[in-house]
Amino acid sequence: MTKFIARLTAVSEKIANNTLLQIITGAFMMMLPITMTGGFAGLFNGISYEPYQKILTSFGIKPILSVIYQWTSGTIGLYLAFFVAYSFAQKKDISSSKLIVGITSFICFFIITPYTVPSEPVATSSLPLNWLGSSGMFSSFLVAFIVGSIFVLCKKYHLGIKLPDQVPAYIAEQFTALIPVILSTIVFGLISYSFSITSFGSFHQFVYTLIGTPLNALGSNIWGLWILQIIMYGLWFFGIHGGMTIGPVLMTLFMQLQLENLTAYQAGKPLPHMFIGDTLSFGTGSLPLLVAILIFAKSEVNRSIGKLSLVPAIFGVDEPAYFGIPMILNPIFFIPWVLIAPTLSVIGTHFLKVVGLLGYSTGAGGQNTASLPFFIGNWVNYGLQGLIWGFILFVIVTISYIPFVKAYDKQKFDEENSKTTK
C-alpha cells in the first residue's frame, strides 16, 4: 500500500505540475465562494419533502433560493470564462493585465453566445441561459485560453500602444492592452458569425455536439450503460456537466422500459424487464470520497472542505466538493471516480439481479429521488433488498477511495507543514 501511494503521488505530482491543469485548478479555487453559495442554495431549495416545500413557497423563500442558484452555480460557465483567463494571466507572466484579460474573455464568451435580435427597435432581445451554465463550461475554457494566448503573443511581439514614460502606469497599461482586446473581440466575432451560418448555429453547440454525438451510438445494454456512466463521470472530471450531457441519452434509451416496469408495479403484476438502465446508487459522485476524507485525511484544508461539502453531497449537490477539493481535473481521483465507482455500480447491480440477490427495479425512482439521500432512491426502486445492498455498495466504493485519498492528503499535509516551518 505504501509503495502504491508513493507511486501514485509521484505520477500525480507530475501531472499536477502541468501548467494547463494549474490554470484551471486555480480558477476553480477562486470560484469556491460562488460554487459553495450556489450549492447550498440548490440544497435547501431541492429537498423533496412536501411540507418543507410548502413552507418555502408560502413564505416566498423558494424563488429567492432559485434566483441565487441561477446566478451562482447556474451560470458557472460565464464565471469560468473570467476566472480561467484571470488564472492564465497569473501563470503566463501577464499578471499586470489579469483583470483586463479576464474581462476580455468574459466579453468574448458573450460574443459567441447566440441571442435573439429584436425585430423592432423597441422590442426586447433574449439571451439563452443554458450556455451560460454548465453546458458552456468547455467553451469557456477554450475562450479563456485563446484570449490569454492573444495577450501573450501581443506582449511577446510588442503589439501595443506605447505611451511616454511620464504617463502613469495604470493608464499606460490600459493602452497597452487595447490591441489584444481588439484582436480578441474580432477573432471571436468571426468565430461567432462563422458558426451562426452552419447547421450548428453557434460555437457552443459545435463544442457540445462534438462531445455528445458518439454517445447516441451506444445501445440499451449493460455494456452500453457502463460506458455511458464512465463517460458521464469522465465529463465531470473535465469540468463538463456529465448529467446534463448523458441524461438525455439515458432517458431516450431507457425511459420506455422504466415506464413499463412502473406500470406493471402499480398494477400489482410481475415486473417485465430486468434491465432498464438502472443501478444501485452509492450516493452522488463526491459522497464516498468525502466520507473517506473525513475518516482518513489529516490536512486541515481537506477536512475543512470535506465537512462543508458533506451535507450538500448527501442531498445530491456535488459542486462544493467537485470545485472545492477539487475533484475536477485532479488526476489522483480519476481512477476511483471515473472508473471504479461506476463499474461497481453498473456491473455490481446487474450481477446481483442475475444471481437473484436483488429484484428488478420498479422504475419509480428516476429524478424524483435525485435530491434525496441515496438510500431512499435505492429503497424506492428495489425495496428492502435495495436498501441493504445500497449501503454495502456505498461502503465498497468508499473503501476504493482510501488509497487515493491518502495519497492526495499526503500532498496537502506536506504543503501545510512546509508553510508552517517557513
Short mmCIF file of C-alpha atoms in Angstrom, two decimals:
data_model
loop_
_atom_site.label_atom_id
_atom_site.label_comp_id
_atom_site.label_asym_id
_atom_site.label_seq_id
_atom_site.Cartn_x
_atom_site.Cartn_y
_atom_site.Cartn_z
CA MET A 1 0.00 0.00 0.00
CA THR A 2 2.81 2.41 0.91
CA LYS A 3 4.60 1.81 -2.40
CA PHE A 4 1.37 2.24 -4.34
CA ILE A 5 0.64 5.54 -2.61
CA ALA A 6 4.19 6.73 -3.26
CA ARG A 7 3.98 5.89 -6.96
CA LEU A 8 0.52 7.39 -7.26
CA THR A 9 1.75 10.55 -5.56
CA ALA A 10 4.74 10.82 -7.90
CA VAL A 11 2.57 10.44 -11.01
CA SER A 12 0.01 12.86 -9.63
CA GLU A 13 2.66 15.47 -8.89
CA LYS A 14 3.99 15.29 -12.45
CA ILE A 15 0.54 15.70 -13.93
CA ALA A 16 -0.45 18.35 -11.40
CA ASN A 17 2.58 20.43 -12.38
CA ASN A 18 1.11 20.76 -15.86
CA THR A 19 0.50 24.46 -16.46
CA LEU A 20 -2.86 23.86 -18.13
CA LEU A 21 -4.19 21.97 -15.13
CA GLN A 22 -2.76 24.52 -12.72
CA ILE A 23 -4.54 27.33 -14.54
CA ILE A 24 -7.92 25.61 -14.46
CA THR A 25 -7.48 24.40 -10.88
CA GLY A 26 -6.59 27.94 -9.83
CA ALA A 27 -9.77 29.20 -11.48
CA PHE A 28 -11.88 26.61 -9.67
CA MET A 29 -10.37 27.56 -6.32
CA MET A 30 -11.10 31.25 -6.89
CA MET A 31 -14.69 30.32 -7.68
CA LEU A 32 -15.15 28.38 -4.43
CA PRO A 33 -17.28 31.08 -2.67
CA ILE A 34 -19.60 31.22 -5.70
CA THR A 35 -19.98 27.46 -6.06
CA MET A 36 -20.44 26.95 -2.31
CA THR A 37 -23.17 29.60 -2.21
CA GLY A 38 -24.93 28.06 -5.20
CA GLY A 39 -24.55 24.57 -3.76
CA PHE A 40 -26.26 25.44 -0.50
CA ALA A 41 -29.00 27.38 -2.31
CA GLY A 42 -29.67 24.34 -4.51
CA LEU A 43 -29.61 22.05 -1.50
CA PHE A 44 -32.17 23.97 0.55
CA ASN A 45 -34.34 24.59 -2.50
CA GLY A 46 -34.45 20.99 -3.73
CA ILE A 47 -35.24 18.89 -0.67
CA SER A 48 -38.19 16.78 -1.86
CA TYR A 49 -40.26 16.85 1.32
CA GLU A 50 -43.74 18.19 0.60
CA PRO A 51 -44.39 20.02 3.93
CA TYR A 52 -40.97 21.64 3.66
CA GLN A 53 -41.64 22.71 0.06
CA LYS A 54 -44.97 24.22 1.11
CA ILE A 55 -43.21 26.31 3.75
CA LEU A 56 -40.68 27.57 1.17
CA THR A 57 -43.48 28.51 -1.23
CA SER A 58 -45.81 30.10 1.34
CA PHE A 59 -43.07 32.34 2.75
CA GLY A 60 -41.71 33.27 -0.68
CA ILE A 61 -38.33 31.64 0.04
CA LYS A 62 -38.29 29.28 -2.93
CA PRO A 63 -37.96 31.94 -5.66
CA ILE A 64 -35.21 33.62 -3.64
CA LEU A 65 -33.21 30.39 -3.42
CA SER A 66 -33.89 29.70 -7.10
CA VAL A 67 -32.55 33.04 -8.26
CA ILE A 68 -29.47 32.69 -6.01
CA TYR A 69 -28.71 29.29 -7.51
CA GLN A 70 -29.34 30.50 -11.06
CA TRP A 71 -26.84 33.34 -10.80
CA THR A 72 -24.15 31.38 -8.95
CA SER A 73 -23.80 27.70 -9.90
CA GLY A 74 -26.40 28.10 -12.64
CA THR A 75 -24.15 30.43 -14.65
CA ILE A 76 -20.84 28.78 -13.87
CA GLY A 77 -19.71 28.74 -17.50
CA LEU A 78 -19.88 32.51 -17.63
CA TYR A 79 -17.78 32.97 -14.49
CA LEU A 80 -15.24 30.40 -15.62
CA ALA A 81 -14.61 32.42 -18.76
CA PHE A 82 -13.35 35.20 -16.48
CA PHE A 83 -11.55 33.18 -13.81
CA VAL A 84 -9.72 30.81 -16.18
CA ALA A 85 -8.43 33.78 -18.18
CA TYR A 86 -7.50 35.57 -14.93
CA SER A 87 -5.62 32.47 -13.75
CA PHE A 88 -3.99 32.17 -17.19
CA ALA A 89 -2.66 35.71 -16.90
CA GLN A 90 -1.19 34.94 -13.48
CA LYS A 91 0.65 31.90 -14.79
CA LYS A 92 1.85 33.41 -18.06
CA ASP A 93 3.61 36.49 -16.71
CA ILE A 94 0.95 38.98 -17.77
CA SER A 95 -0.41 39.39 -14.27
CA SER A 96 -0.35 43.17 -14.57
CA SER A 97 -3.19 42.81 -17.10
CA LYS A 98 -5.00 39.90 -15.44
CA LEU A 99 -8.21 41.84 -14.81
CA ILE A 100 -8.33 43.04 -18.40
CA VAL A 101 -7.59 39.51 -19.68
CA GLY A 102 -10.42 38.15 -17.54
CA ILE A 103 -12.90 40.83 -18.61
CA THR A 104 -11.94 40.36 -22.27
CA SER A 105 -12.57 36.62 -22.01
CA PHE A 106 -15.87 37.41 -20.29
CA ILE A 107 -16.86 39.64 -23.22
CA CYS A 108 -15.74 37.11 -25.83
CA PHE A 109 -17.78 34.42 -24.13
CA PHE A 110 -20.84 36.62 -24.61
CA ILE A 111 -19.84 37.27 -28.22
CA ILE A 112 -20.02 33.56 -29.10
CA THR A 113 -23.28 33.07 -27.17
CA PRO A 114 -26.30 33.27 -29.50
CA TYR A 115 -29.11 35.64 -28.65
CA THR A 116 -32.37 36.70 -30.27
CA VAL A 117 -32.16 40.05 -32.03
CA PRO A 118 -35.40 42.07 -31.71
CA SER A 119 -37.31 42.62 -34.92
CA GLU A 120 -38.26 46.16 -33.90
CA PRO A 121 -36.22 48.87 -32.18
CA VAL A 122 -38.43 48.89 -29.08
CA ALA A 123 -38.68 45.10 -28.79
CA THR A 124 -36.61 43.13 -26.29
CA SER A 125 -33.84 40.71 -27.13
CA SER A 126 -33.30 37.41 -25.30
CA LEU A 127 -30.21 35.51 -24.22
CA PRO A 128 -30.49 31.74 -23.56
CA LEU A 129 -29.24 30.90 -20.08
CA ASN A 130 -28.30 27.29 -20.85
CA TRP A 131 -24.98 28.24 -22.46
CA LEU A 132 -24.09 30.43 -19.51
CA GLY A 133 -24.20 27.43 -17.17
CA SER A 134 -22.50 24.06 -17.16
CA SER A 135 -23.33 23.44 -20.85
CA GLY A 136 -20.96 26.26 -21.73
CA MET A 137 -18.11 25.28 -19.43
CA PHE A 138 -15.91 23.66 -22.05
CA SER A 139 -16.50 26.60 -24.37
CA SER A 140 -15.42 28.94 -21.59
CA PHE A 141 -12.12 27.07 -21.25
CA LEU A 142 -11.42 27.45 -24.95
CA VAL A 143 -12.36 31.13 -24.95
CA ALA A 144 -10.17 31.87 -21.93
CA PHE A 145 -7.11 30.11 -23.34
CA ILE A 146 -7.45 31.71 -26.76
CA VAL A 147 -7.85 35.19 -25.25
CA GLY A 148 -4.94 34.60 -22.90
CA SER A 149 -2.77 33.38 -25.77
CA ILE A 150 -3.57 36.50 -27.79
CA PHE A 151 -2.41 38.67 -24.88
CA VAL A 152 0.79 36.60 -24.54
CA LEU A 153 1.57 36.89 -28.26
CA CYS A 154 0.92 40.63 -28.25
CA LYS A 155 3.29 41.04 -25.32
CA LYS A 156 5.94 38.82 -26.94
CA TYR A 157 5.89 40.75 -30.22
CA HIS A 158 5.32 44.15 -28.57
CA LEU A 159 1.95 44.70 -30.22
CA GLY A 160 0.56 47.53 -28.19
CA ILE A 161 0.33 51.28 -27.88
CA LYS A 162 3.41 52.58 -26.14
CA LEU A 163 2.92 55.82 -24.22
CA PRO A 164 5.68 58.11 -22.88
CA ASP A 165 7.25 57.12 -19.54
CA GLN A 166 5.71 60.17 -17.92
CA VAL A 167 2.23 58.66 -18.26
CA PRO A 168 1.13 56.92 -15.03
CA ALA A 169 1.48 53.12 -15.17
CA TYR A 170 -2.19 52.37 -14.56
CA ILE A 171 -3.12 54.49 -17.60
CA ALA A 172 -0.34 53.12 -19.81
CA GLU A 173 -1.39 49.54 -19.07
CA GLN A 174 -4.87 50.18 -20.45
CA PHE A 175 -3.48 51.45 -23.75
CA THR A 176 -1.04 48.52 -23.90
CA ALA A 177 -4.00 46.14 -23.59
CA LEU A 178 -6.03 47.89 -26.27
CA ILE A 179 -4.60 45.92 -29.21
CA PRO A 180 -5.06 42.42 -27.70
CA VAL A 181 -8.58 43.36 -26.59
CA ILE A 182 -9.48 44.47 -30.11
CA LEU A 183 -7.88 41.38 -31.67
CA SER A 184 -9.69 39.06 -29.23
CA THR A 185 -13.11 40.53 -29.92
CA ILE A 186 -12.51 40.42 -33.68
CA VAL A 187 -11.42 36.77 -33.53
CA PHE A 188 -14.49 35.71 -31.57
CA GLY A 189 -16.75 37.91 -33.63
CA LEU A 190 -15.57 35.98 -36.68
CA ILE A 191 -15.95 32.66 -34.86
CA SER A 192 -19.47 33.58 -33.78
CA TYR A 193 -20.52 34.56 -37.28
CA SER A 194 -18.86 31.53 -38.89
CA PHE A 195 -20.75 29.06 -36.71
CA SER A 196 -24.01 31.00 -36.92
CA ILE A 197 -24.25 30.19 -40.65
CA THR A 198 -23.57 26.48 -40.11
CA SER A 199 -26.01 23.76 -39.08
CA PHE A 200 -24.67 24.03 -35.51
CA GLY A 201 -25.91 27.58 -35.11
CA SER A 202 -23.27 28.55 -32.56
CA PHE A 203 -19.78 27.73 -31.33
CA HIS A 204 -21.29 26.46 -28.08
CA GLN A 205 -23.47 23.96 -29.94
CA PHE A 206 -20.50 22.82 -32.03
CA VAL A 207 -18.43 22.03 -28.93
CA TYR A 208 -21.38 20.41 -27.19
CA THR A 209 -22.19 18.28 -30.25
CA LEU A 210 -18.62 17.02 -30.55
CA ILE A 211 -18.94 15.71 -27.01
CA GLY A 212 -22.43 14.25 -27.32
CA THR A 213 -22.51 12.78 -30.86
CA PRO A 214 -20.73 9.47 -30.16
CA LEU A 215 -22.97 8.77 -27.17
CA ASN A 216 -26.11 8.00 -29.18
CA ALA A 217 -24.33 5.07 -30.85
CA LEU A 218 -24.43 3.14 -27.59
CA GLY A 219 -27.26 0.63 -27.29
CA SER A 220 -29.51 -0.08 -24.35
CA ASN A 221 -27.47 -2.91 -22.81
CA ILE A 222 -25.34 -3.40 -19.73
CA TRP A 223 -22.09 -2.58 -21.52
CA GLY A 224 -23.56 0.49 -23.16
CA LEU A 225 -24.81 1.70 -19.78
CA TRP A 226 -21.39 1.01 -18.26
CA ILE A 227 -19.67 3.06 -20.97
CA LEU A 228 -22.21 5.87 -20.62
CA GLN A 229 -21.66 6.02 -16.86
CA ILE A 230 -17.89 6.19 -17.31
CA ILE A 231 -18.31 8.91 -19.92
CA MET A 232 -20.62 10.81 -17.58
CA TYR A 233 -18.11 10.86 -14.74
CA GLY A 234 -15.30 11.41 -17.25
CA LEU A 235 -17.03 14.56 -18.48
CA TRP A 236 -17.42 15.75 -14.89
CA PHE A 237 -13.70 15.11 -14.40
CA PHE A 238 -13.02 17.61 -17.17
CA GLY A 239 -15.48 20.13 -15.73
CA ILE A 240 -18.38 19.39 -18.06
CA HIS A 241 -21.78 18.62 -16.54
CA GLY A 242 -21.92 14.89 -17.21
CA GLY A 243 -25.52 14.55 -16.06
CA MET A 244 -26.77 17.17 -18.49
CA THR A 245 -24.82 15.61 -21.35
CA ILE A 246 -25.58 11.93 -20.71
CA GLY A 247 -29.02 12.37 -19.11
CA PRO A 248 -30.95 12.88 -22.38
CA VAL A 249 -29.23 9.82 -23.89
CA LEU A 250 -30.12 7.64 -20.90
CA MET A 251 -33.68 8.92 -20.95
CA THR A 252 -34.05 8.16 -24.66
CA LEU A 253 -32.63 4.65 -24.29
CA PHE A 254 -34.38 3.55 -21.12
CA MET A 255 -37.46 5.68 -20.41
CA GLN A 256 -39.89 3.31 -22.12
CA LEU A 257 -38.55 0.29 -20.20
CA GLN A 258 -38.78 2.17 -16.91
CA LEU A 259 -42.38 3.19 -17.57
CA GLU A 260 -43.35 -0.39 -18.47
CA ASN A 261 -41.91 -1.66 -15.18
CA LEU A 262 -43.61 1.14 -13.27
CA THR A 263 -46.97 0.42 -14.93
CA ALA A 264 -46.71 -3.25 -14.03
CA TYR A 265 -45.66 -2.41 -10.48
CA GLN A 266 -48.66 -0.13 -9.92
CA ALA A 267 -50.96 -2.82 -11.31
CA GLY A 268 -49.50 -5.45 -8.98
CA LYS A 269 -48.11 -7.51 -11.89
CA PRO A 270 -44.62 -9.05 -12.27
CA LEU A 271 -42.02 -6.56 -13.49
CA PRO A 272 -41.27 -7.35 -17.16
CA HIS A 273 -37.72 -6.03 -17.54
CA MET A 274 -34.61 -6.92 -15.56
CA PHE A 275 -32.52 -4.26 -17.31
CA ILE A 276 -33.98 -0.76 -17.56
CA GLY A 277 -30.77 1.29 -17.39
CA ASP A 278 -30.86 1.44 -13.60
CA THR A 279 -28.17 0.96 -10.95
CA LEU A 280 -27.92 0.87 -7.20
CA SER A 281 -26.89 4.31 -6.01
CA PHE A 282 -23.79 4.81 -3.86
CA GLY A 283 -24.66 8.45 -3.37
CA THR A 284 -23.54 11.33 -5.50
CA GLY A 285 -20.21 11.47 -7.29
CA SER A 286 -18.49 13.04 -4.30
CA LEU A 287 -20.13 11.46 -1.25
CA PRO A 288 -17.91 8.34 -0.89
CA LEU A 289 -14.82 10.49 -1.34
CA LEU A 290 -15.95 12.95 1.33
CA VAL A 291 -16.59 10.15 3.82
CA ALA A 292 -13.14 8.70 3.12
CA ILE A 293 -11.62 12.17 3.59
CA LEU A 294 -13.35 12.77 6.91
CA ILE A 295 -12.17 9.39 8.21
CA PHE A 296 -8.59 9.32 6.92
CA ALA A 297 -7.48 12.85 5.96
CA LYS A 298 -5.08 14.77 8.18
CA SER A 299 -4.67 18.03 6.29
CA GLU A 300 -6.74 20.93 7.55
CA VAL A 301 -7.83 22.09 4.09
CA ASN A 302 -9.17 18.66 3.09
CA ARG A 303 -11.01 18.17 6.37
CA SER A 304 -12.48 21.67 6.27
CA ILE A 305 -13.77 21.35 2.71
CA GLY A 306 -14.94 17.81 3.46
CA LYS A 307 -17.06 19.00 6.37
CA LEU A 308 -18.54 21.89 4.38
CA SER A 309 -19.32 19.68 1.37
CA LEU A 310 -20.74 16.62 3.15
CA VAL A 311 -24.30 17.79 3.80
CA PRO A 312 -24.84 19.18 0.25
CA ALA A 313 -23.44 15.92 -1.19
CA ILE A 314 -25.90 13.84 0.85
CA PHE A 315 -28.68 15.69 -0.94
CA GLY A 316 -27.17 15.44 -4.41
CA VAL A 317 -25.28 18.75 -4.57
CA ASP A 318 -21.72 17.89 -5.62
CA GLU A 319 -20.36 21.26 -6.73
CA PRO A 320 -18.77 22.23 -3.38
CA ALA A 321 -16.66 19.04 -3.45
CA TYR A 322 -16.09 19.00 -7.21
CA PHE A 323 -14.67 22.52 -7.16
CA GLY A 324 -13.51 22.72 -3.55
CA ILE A 325 -11.33 19.62 -3.12
CA PRO A 326 -11.06 19.88 -6.17
CA MET A 327 -12.12 16.63 -7.83
CA ILE A 328 -12.39 18.17 -11.29
CA LEU A 329 -9.11 17.80 -13.21
CA ASN A 330 -7.48 16.25 -10.17
CA PRO A 331 -5.65 13.26 -11.71
CA ILE A 332 -5.29 11.40 -8.43
CA PHE A 333 -9.07 10.84 -8.27
CA PHE A 334 -9.57 9.83 -11.90
CA ILE A 335 -9.35 6.07 -11.29
CA PRO A 336 -11.80 5.78 -8.36
CA TRP A 337 -14.18 8.49 -9.56
CA VAL A 338 -14.37 7.76 -13.28
CA LEU A 339 -13.54 4.03 -13.47
CA ILE A 340 -14.01 2.14 -10.21
CA ALA A 341 -17.22 3.69 -8.80
CA PRO A 342 -19.40 3.45 -11.95
CA THR A 343 -18.07 -0.06 -12.69
CA LEU A 344 -19.02 -1.29 -9.22
CA SER A 345 -22.42 0.33 -9.51
CA VAL A 346 -23.37 -0.87 -13.01
CA ILE A 347 -21.77 -4.31 -13.10
CA GLY A 348 -22.45 -4.96 -9.41
CA THR A 349 -26.15 -4.14 -9.73
CA HIS A 350 -26.55 -6.36 -12.77
CA PHE A 351 -24.70 -9.25 -11.11
CA LEU A 352 -26.93 -9.06 -8.03
CA LYS A 353 -30.01 -9.26 -10.26
CA VAL A 354 -28.66 -12.19 -12.25
CA VAL A 355 -27.92 -14.26 -9.12
CA GLY A 356 -31.26 -13.33 -7.56
CA LEU A 357 -29.99 -11.24 -4.64
CA LEU A 358 -31.68 -8.10 -5.97
CA GLY A 359 -35.09 -7.79 -7.56
CA TYR A 360 -35.98 -5.82 -10.68
CA SER A 361 -36.29 -2.06 -10.39
CA THR A 362 -39.80 -0.64 -10.12
CA GLY A 363 -38.75 2.33 -12.25
CA ALA A 364 -40.28 4.65 -9.66
CA GLY A 365 -37.10 6.47 -8.65
CA GLY A 366 -35.58 8.40 -11.51
CA GLN A 367 -35.25 12.13 -10.99
CA ASN A 368 -37.80 12.12 -8.19
CA THR A 369 -35.14 10.98 -5.69
CA ALA A 370 -32.17 12.86 -7.16
CA SER A 371 -32.05 15.39 -4.31
CA LEU A 372 -32.69 12.84 -1.56
CA PRO A 373 -30.12 10.66 0.25
CA PHE A 374 -29.03 7.72 -1.91
CA PHE A 375 -30.57 5.05 0.30
CA ILE A 376 -34.05 6.50 -0.28
CA GLY A 377 -33.68 6.07 -4.04
CA ASN A 378 -32.46 2.50 -3.56
CA TRP A 379 -35.41 1.75 -1.31
CA VAL A 380 -37.93 3.29 -3.75
CA ASN A 381 -36.52 1.32 -6.67
CA TYR A 382 -35.71 -2.01 -5.03
CA GLY A 383 -37.34 -2.13 -1.60
CA LEU A 384 -35.53 -3.60 1.39
CA GLN A 385 -33.04 -5.50 -0.78
CA GLY A 386 -32.01 -2.28 -2.46
CA LEU A 387 -31.69 -0.51 0.87
CA ILE A 388 -29.29 -3.17 2.21
CA TRP A 389 -27.23 -3.68 -0.93
CA GLY A 390 -27.03 0.07 -1.48
CA PHE A 391 -25.30 0.54 1.86
CA ILE A 392 -22.92 -2.34 1.07
CA LEU A 393 -22.10 -0.77 -2.30
CA PHE A 394 -21.50 2.58 -0.61
CA VAL A 395 -19.02 1.01 1.82
CA ILE A 396 -17.17 -0.76 -1.01
CA VAL A 397 -16.91 2.41 -3.11
CA THR A 398 -15.73 4.39 -0.07
CA ILE A 399 -13.04 1.78 0.61
CA SER A 400 -11.87 2.01 -3.01
CA TYR A 401 -11.19 5.73 -2.46
CA ILE A 402 -8.96 5.22 0.62
CA PRO A 403 -5.52 4.80 -1.05
CA PHE A 404 -6.20 7.71 -3.39
CA VAL A 405 -7.39 9.93 -0.54
CA LYS A 406 -4.27 9.09 1.46
CA ALA A 407 -2.04 9.91 -1.50
CA TYR A 408 -3.72 13.26 -2.13
CA ASP A 409 -3.94 14.11 1.55
CA LYS A 410 -0.21 13.48 1.96
CA GLN A 411 0.46 16.18 -0.64
CA LYS A 412 -1.78 18.67 1.13
CA PHE A 413 -0.47 17.74 4.57
CA ASP A 414 3.13 18.19 3.45
CA GLU A 415 2.26 21.55 1.86
CA GLU A 416 0.70 22.74 5.14
CA ASN A 417 3.71 21.59 7.16
CA SER A 418 6.15 23.29 4.78
CA LYS A 419 4.28 26.58 5.15
CA THR A 420 4.30 26.40 8.95
CA THR A 421 8.05 25.70 9.06
CA LYS A 422 8.96 28.71 6.93
#
